[in-house]
Amino acid sequence: MVRAGLTTERLVRAGAELADEVGFDQVTVSALARRFDVKVASLYSHLKNSQDLKTGIALLALEELADRAADALAGRAGKDALSAFADVYRDYAREHPGRYEAARFRLDPTAAAASAGGRHAQMTRAILRGYDLTEPDETHAVRLLGSVFHGYVSLETAGGFSHSAPDSQESWNRILDALDALLRNWPTP
Amino acid sequence: MVRAGLTTERLVRAGAELADEVGFDQVTVSALARRFDVKVASLYSHLKNSQDLKTGIALLALEELADRAADALAGRAGKDALSAFADVYRDYAREHPGRYEAARFRLDPTAAAASAGGRHAQMTRAILRGYDLTEPDETHAVRLLGSVFHGYVSLETAGGFSHSAPDSQESWNRILDALDALLRNWPTP
DNA sequence: GTGTTTTCCTAAAGTCTTTAGGCAAGTGCG
DNA sequence: CGCACTTGCCTAAAGACTTTAGGAAAACAC
């Protein structure tokens, strides 16, 4: 019989597509096998288990997101960099909801260390270099930005801001304005 | 044989406890049946299905959270109200991680309408009455606060801020200071 | 006390995960 | 080229969860 040409790489990539189509939590080894028209057990030569597949998708998503962010940041600073960076997250979540969910998947410490998580933190710090913050305020600000971006995107994706005025896009713009103002004027107690 | 005295109410309540112990996504009709020492099929007289159970837990969590927030807000205004409100979310998530996850569960529109979601939005608006914001800025600010609180709590719960200085509690305090300053000084383009 | 309703049960089918062991398709070496 | 070897996909099977159908006994109503 003709072989399907499975590899871990291809499986993870297809898993990511599947996630975008049906949701990350609906990604299943069985569904993936169906997609390749192959028996379920065959996938276990390439994947340790179901968790392994999900971890793979999460790592892929974090990588892609970091790549896009790095691109967006090139040649920008200040508010410009802040907006571009934030938009990368929001756009990615809208284009690839399943992958975005995956990026929020709780990784075990080993996987987390090997992930692009560090790049994300570094880039956030790079943006803050356009503002006059010193430690520990810079770290507080990193955490604030992470919270706002993740929080907004996840509420928006969950449908929180649809069906009500004003438009979500407008809130997003004004929130970025507000964050810029805040960072330029970070309060000292 | 002696009856177990199951009711939807008791099942949902036990489901919430289970969620706090093993995580919301590990809450299963089977596990719940074991907890009541009863056969699985018996639960289906009280629950439409597994989704129904999860929705019930989500509604319970939203209710509890709204009750706590209402208590915390009583007699407070301004920064004081802001901090108290924010702490309710954070503390609840730390005390009841499973329930908090449940509160983030995507409800179908019918359940969402019947949920305490509206109370949460109303209370956020009440806090903002202590600041000088007019529409549509008030709505933008509601969305910002929701994003920060949800985002911070969910990153913190996922372990994002542990094992690194400064202490998460300190970031939380400084972020609340920053939000207070921002709301007192909301930028107009 | 009889009749009705409610509560829990047994049984069964469908899905997903994961492991064990097998045959055949590709690969490498003489 | 032909052979052994490795790898890739298969069949088989067991265990867990979900959900439905239909039955028996407990609780209740009069």
XYZ file of C-alpha atoms (C1' of nucleotides) in Angstrom:
438
model
C 0.000 0.000 0.000
C 1.091 3.567 -0.665
C 2.536 5.406 2.319
C 1.104 8.655 3.495
C 4.413 10.323 4.281
C 3.671 11.335 7.826
C 6.176 13.275 9.860
C 5.877 14.996 13.197
C 6.331 18.300 11.402
C 3.486 17.679 8.970
C 1.226 16.420 11.725
C 1.775 19.466 13.883
C 1.226 21.762 10.939
C -2.014 20.002 10.022
C -2.999 20.068 13.676
C -2.610 23.837 13.660
C -4.882 24.127 10.625
C -7.378 21.858 12.285
C -7.267 24.022 15.403
C -8.103 27.108 13.364
C -11.024 25.310 11.769
C -12.625 23.584 14.740
C -11.017 25.064 17.839
C -7.915 24.022 19.719
C -9.738 21.855 22.221
C -11.331 19.890 19.390
C -7.932 18.930 18.030
C -7.681 15.218 18.460
C -5.369 12.487 17.281
C -8.354 10.752 15.720
C -9.437 13.794 13.749
C -5.892 14.247 12.519
C -5.730 10.613 11.386
C -8.968 11.071 9.446
C -7.497 14.122 7.774
C -4.555 12.076 6.538
C -6.797 9.139 5.719
C -4.745 6.913 7.918
C -5.464 4.752 10.959
C -5.188 6.412 14.350
C -2.482 4.137 15.703
C -0.187 5.184 12.871
C 0.197 8.641 14.326
C 1.691 7.271 17.495
C 4.950 6.557 15.701
C 5.328 10.296 15.220
C 3.653 11.656 18.329
C 4.268 10.546 21.879
C 0.644 11.233 22.730
C -2.144 13.727 22.432
C -0.502 16.197 24.809
C 2.581 16.060 22.642
C 0.575 17.129 19.611
C -0.939 20.049 21.464
C 2.418 21.133 22.761
C 3.754 21.035 19.216
C 0.954 23.265 17.974
C 1.503 25.662 20.864
C 5.213 25.933 20.096
C 4.484 26.504 16.418
C 2.040 29.277 17.237
C 4.435 30.994 19.644
C 7.143 30.827 16.991
C 4.945 32.294 14.277
C 3.718 35.006 16.577
C 7.245 35.960 17.601
C 8.357 36.048 13.966
C 5.529 38.354 13.024
C 6.181 40.577 16.005
C 9.868 40.825 15.174
C 8.979 41.853 11.621
C 6.508 44.427 12.839
C 8.962 45.919 15.269
C 11.767 46.390 12.770
C 12.453 50.068 12.274
C 9.781 51.281 14.668
C 9.912 52.912 18.076
C 7.658 54.528 20.637
C 3.937 54.561 20.083
C 4.476 53.291 16.573
C 6.207 50.175 17.863
C 3.623 49.712 20.592
C 0.742 49.779 18.131
C 2.419 47.546 15.615
C 3.274 44.986 18.264
C -0.211 45.000 19.721
C -1.773 44.638 16.290
C 0.316 41.585 15.587
C -1.290 39.797 18.512
C -4.778 40.926 17.732
C -4.525 40.169 14.013
C -2.994 36.792 14.625
C -5.780 35.865 17.019
C -8.363 36.874 14.441
C -6.686 35.117 11.558
C -5.766 32.014 13.528
C -8.050 31.636 16.518
C -7.106 28.020 17.101
C -3.390 28.703 16.984
C -3.849 31.679 19.281
C -5.643 29.499 21.792
C -2.788 27.060 21.422
C -0.288 29.779 22.216
C -2.110 30.125 25.546
C -1.832 26.419 26.211
C -0.151 25.684 29.496
C 3.213 24.205 28.610
C 5.208 22.020 30.907
C 8.390 23.766 32.093
C 10.662 21.941 29.640
C 8.587 22.924 26.625
C 8.119 26.416 27.973
C 11.867 26.902 28.201
C 12.329 25.752 24.602
C 9.520 28.004 23.399
C 9.575 31.436 21.846
C 8.195 32.803 25.118
C 11.480 34.476 25.890
C 11.499 36.318 22.575
C 8.085 37.761 23.353
C 9.263 39.127 26.678
C 12.400 40.551 25.073
C 10.430 42.343 22.405
C 8.075 43.865 24.947
C 11.092 45.207 26.801
C 12.470 46.562 23.543
C 9.319 48.586 23.019
C 9.555 50.012 26.501
C 13.012 51.275 25.727
C 11.219 54.056 23.860
C 9.810 55.228 27.166
C 11.620 56.423 30.255
C 11.101 53.554 32.643
C 13.639 52.110 35.026
C 13.453 48.866 36.935
C 11.299 47.656 38.567
C 8.789 49.828 36.709
C 9.824 48.391 33.384
C 8.876 44.938 34.582
C 5.563 46.177 35.916
C 4.919 47.722 32.523
C 5.872 44.515 30.704
C 3.306 42.691 32.789
C 0.688 45.344 32.212
C 1.141 45.246 28.450
C 1.039 41.463 28.389
C -2.149 41.527 30.431
C -3.896 44.116 28.300
C -3.006 42.529 24.982
C -3.855 39.041 26.051
C -6.924 40.117 27.975
C -8.351 42.290 25.231
C -7.756 39.778 22.491
C -9.218 36.951 24.472
C -12.319 38.894 25.485
C -12.777 40.096 21.932
C -12.372 36.608 20.525
C -14.928 35.327 23.019
C -17.341 37.797 21.493
C -17.298 40.159 24.447
C -17.262 43.389 22.476
C -19.359 42.569 19.484
C -22.970 43.693 19.257
C -22.335 46.805 21.309
C -21.206 50.318 20.527
C -18.616 51.647 20.150
C -16.837 49.504 17.635
C -14.152 47.215 19.032
C -11.600 48.697 16.650
C -12.189 52.121 18.125
C -11.763 50.899 21.681
C -8.562 49.194 20.623
C -7.197 52.430 19.165
C -8.130 54.465 22.194
C -6.710 51.888 24.574
C -3.412 52.020 22.720
C -3.479 55.815 22.952
C -4.143 55.489 26.656
C -1.325 53.006 27.199
C 1.079 55.248 25.304
C 0.079 58.195 27.481
C 0.437 56.073 30.587
C 3.903 54.855 29.659
C 5.043 58.388 28.910
C 3.696 59.410 32.288
C 4.231 56.432 34.526
C 3.248 57.424 38.070
C 5.791 57.202 40.856
C 4.160 56.688 44.250
C -31.575 0.751 47.629
C -30.982 4.063 49.350
C -31.220 7.084 47.082
C -28.401 9.529 46.793
C -30.554 12.625 46.691
C -29.169 14.109 43.511
C -30.378 17.425 42.229
C -29.068 19.653 39.478
C -28.136 22.181 42.134
C -26.062 19.719 44.146
C -24.404 18.355 41.033
C -23.377 21.772 39.822
C -22.075 22.684 43.249
C -20.053 19.476 43.470
C -18.859 20.073 39.921
C -17.517 23.446 40.990
C -15.588 21.854 43.849
C -14.265 19.248 41.487
C -13.167 21.974 39.094
C -11.176 23.662 41.838
C -9.503 20.390 42.693
C -8.639 19.005 39.276
C -9.186 21.836 36.804
C -12.273 22.852 34.904
C -11.447 20.851 31.798
C -11.110 17.699 33.885
C -14.661 18.054 35.126
C -16.516 15.124 33.706
C -19.895 13.542 34.243
C -18.141 10.285 35.089
C -15.955 11.841 37.758
C -18.987 13.498 39.268
C -20.860 10.185 39.360
C -17.933 8.590 41.170
C -17.979 11.407 43.688
C -21.628 10.662 44.484
C -21.022 6.925 44.327
C -23.689 6.549 41.724
C -23.796 5.211 38.184
C -23.020 7.649 35.397
C -26.346 7.337 33.631
C -28.126 8.498 36.773
C -26.811 11.996 36.340
C -28.518 12.360 32.997
C -31.875 12.738 34.723
C -30.553 15.964 36.231
C -28.216 17.196 33.514
C -28.999 17.487 29.853
C -25.412 16.654 29.005
C -21.828 17.424 29.821
C -21.997 20.915 28.303
C -24.967 21.619 30.527
C -22.929 20.790 33.622
C -20.134 23.093 32.551
C -22.546 25.881 31.800
C -24.045 25.442 35.258
C -20.634 25.732 36.897
C -19.848 28.805 34.824
C -23.080 30.498 35.850
C -22.445 29.658 39.486
C -18.957 31.135 39.325
C -20.152 34.320 37.638
C -22.832 34.690 40.305
C -20.394 34.196 43.173
C -17.922 36.575 41.623
C -20.570 39.248 41.125
C -21.769 38.831 44.715
C -18.283 39.263 46.079
C -17.658 42.258 43.857
C -20.888 43.907 44.962
C -19.889 43.418 48.601
C -16.447 44.820 47.987
C -17.785 47.865 46.216
C -20.258 48.835 48.914
C -19.250 52.139 50.439
C -16.167 52.609 48.311
C -15.320 54.993 45.495
C -12.398 56.072 43.335
C -9.103 54.265 43.650
C -10.391 52.476 46.693
C -13.248 50.951 44.735
C -10.966 50.142 41.801
C -8.534 48.228 44.006
C -11.197 46.385 45.922
C -12.933 45.326 42.730
C -9.720 44.166 41.112
C -8.727 42.228 44.209
C -12.011 40.369 44.176
C -11.179 38.927 40.763
C -7.631 38.101 41.623
C -8.438 36.560 44.984
C -11.281 34.556 43.574
C -9.047 33.162 40.860
C -6.467 32.152 43.429
C -8.970 30.626 45.831
C -11.043 28.941 43.143
C -8.965 28.395 40.038
C -11.389 25.903 38.561
C -14.398 28.132 39.078
C -12.482 31.076 37.656
C -11.689 29.082 34.537
C -15.360 28.206 34.408
C -16.310 31.870 34.539
C -14.292 32.249 31.322
C -16.145 29.403 29.681
C -17.746 30.429 26.441
C -21.480 30.441 27.089
C -24.078 30.107 24.412
C -26.045 33.346 23.937
C -29.056 32.145 25.932
C -26.983 31.227 28.968
C -24.911 34.366 28.602
C -28.014 36.519 28.735
C -29.184 34.785 31.907
C -25.767 35.092 33.515
C -24.382 37.623 35.961
C -22.316 39.055 33.104
C -24.453 42.153 33.032
C -23.875 42.825 36.726
C -20.130 42.740 36.158
C -20.340 45.329 33.431
C -22.611 47.506 35.552
C -20.221 47.417 38.488
C -17.272 48.338 36.307
C -19.241 51.341 35.092
C -20.083 52.245 38.682
C -16.387 52.404 39.519
C -15.739 54.660 36.593
C -18.302 57.098 37.889
C -15.600 58.133 40.342
C -13.568 59.393 37.390
C -14.453 62.061 34.870
C -15.114 60.046 31.770
C -17.864 60.588 29.255
C -19.046 58.269 26.531
C -17.566 56.716 24.489
C -14.472 56.946 26.690
C -16.239 55.273 29.571
C -16.878 52.227 27.421
C -13.278 52.153 26.252
C -12.227 52.271 29.893
C -14.638 49.469 30.832
C -13.040 47.332 28.166
C -9.547 48.268 29.273
C -10.240 47.358 32.884
C -11.845 44.073 31.916
C -8.850 43.252 29.755
C -6.263 44.093 32.387
C -7.989 42.237 35.198
C -8.730 39.175 33.156
C -5.387 39.238 31.405
C -3.321 39.695 34.539
C -5.161 37.081 36.531
C -4.996 34.560 33.753
C -1.285 35.095 33.109
C -0.579 34.948 36.820
C -2.608 31.776 37.245
C -0.738 30.214 34.350
C 2.433 30.820 36.315
C 3.649 33.650 34.128
C 4.936 35.881 36.900
C 6.239 33.427 39.421
C 9.952 32.697 39.683
C 10.902 36.194 38.634
C 11.415 39.475 40.417
C 9.685 41.661 41.317
C 6.973 39.959 43.241
C 3.645 39.598 41.457
C 1.883 41.367 44.314
C 4.045 44.417 43.794
C 3.340 44.528 40.070
C -0.340 44.227 40.826
C -0.208 47.202 43.213
C 1.748 49.337 40.797
C -0.516 48.430 37.906
C -3.532 49.518 39.927
C -1.755 52.772 40.730
C -1.050 53.212 37.050
C -4.644 52.524 36.034
C -5.895 54.976 38.619
C -3.549 57.639 37.277
C -4.617 56.837 33.740
C -8.309 57.115 34.523
C -7.795 60.434 36.283
C -5.930 61.606 33.223
C -7.578 59.918 30.304
C -6.020 61.273 27.099
C -8.211 62.993 24.534
C -6.777 62.762 21.020
C -53.116 0.615 50.119
C -53.096 1.444 45.404
C -51.478 4.203 41.558
C -48.335 7.583 39.881
C -44.069 9.838 39.590
C -39.360 10.109 40.384
C -34.873 8.284 40.968
C -31.541 5.381 40.094
C -30.119 1.160 37.603
C -28.484 -2.148 33.682
C -27.315 -2.435 28.979
C -25.446 -0.913 24.926
C -23.424 1.843 21.194
C -20.270 5.432 19.788
C -15.966 8.226 20.375
C -11.234 8.986 21.767
C -6.495 7.383 23.634
C -2.919 4.410 23.901
C -0.139 0.028 23.594
C 1.426 -4.376 21.367
C 2.659 -6.886 17.703
C 2.737 -7.788 12.403
C 3.526 -7.264 7.373
C 5.138 -4.786 3.607
C 7.470 -0.710 1.539
C 11.680 1.680 1.301
C 16.998 1.717 2.187
C 21.740 0.219 2.173
C 25.378 -2.958 1.333
C 27.906 -6.662 -0.989
C 20.707 -7.121 -8.408
C 19.309 -9.413 -4.341
C 19.471 -9.598 0.351
C 18.815 -8.087 5.108
C 17.365 -4.308 7.744
C 14.676 -0.427 9.202
C 10.694 2.168 9.153
C 5.833 3.206 8.381
C 1.378 1.999 8.567
C -1.781 -1.708 9.843
C -4.937 -4.836 12.856
C -6.352 -5.858 17.407
C -7.586 -4.774 21.845
C -8.313 -2.556 26.329
C -9.722 1.359 29.016
C -12.154 5.865 29.722
C -15.955 9.128 28.738
C -20.728 10.374 26.719
C -25.219 9.573 25.785
C -29.710 7.046 25.015
C -33.276 3.447 26.039
C -35.831 0.990 28.943
C -36.629 -1.276 33.744
C -37.395 -1.658 38.824
C -37.931 0.051 43.120
C -38.491 4.053 46.241
C -41.104 8.102 47.431
C -45.338 10.362 47.208
C -50.411 11.447 46.730
C -54.934 10.421 47.895
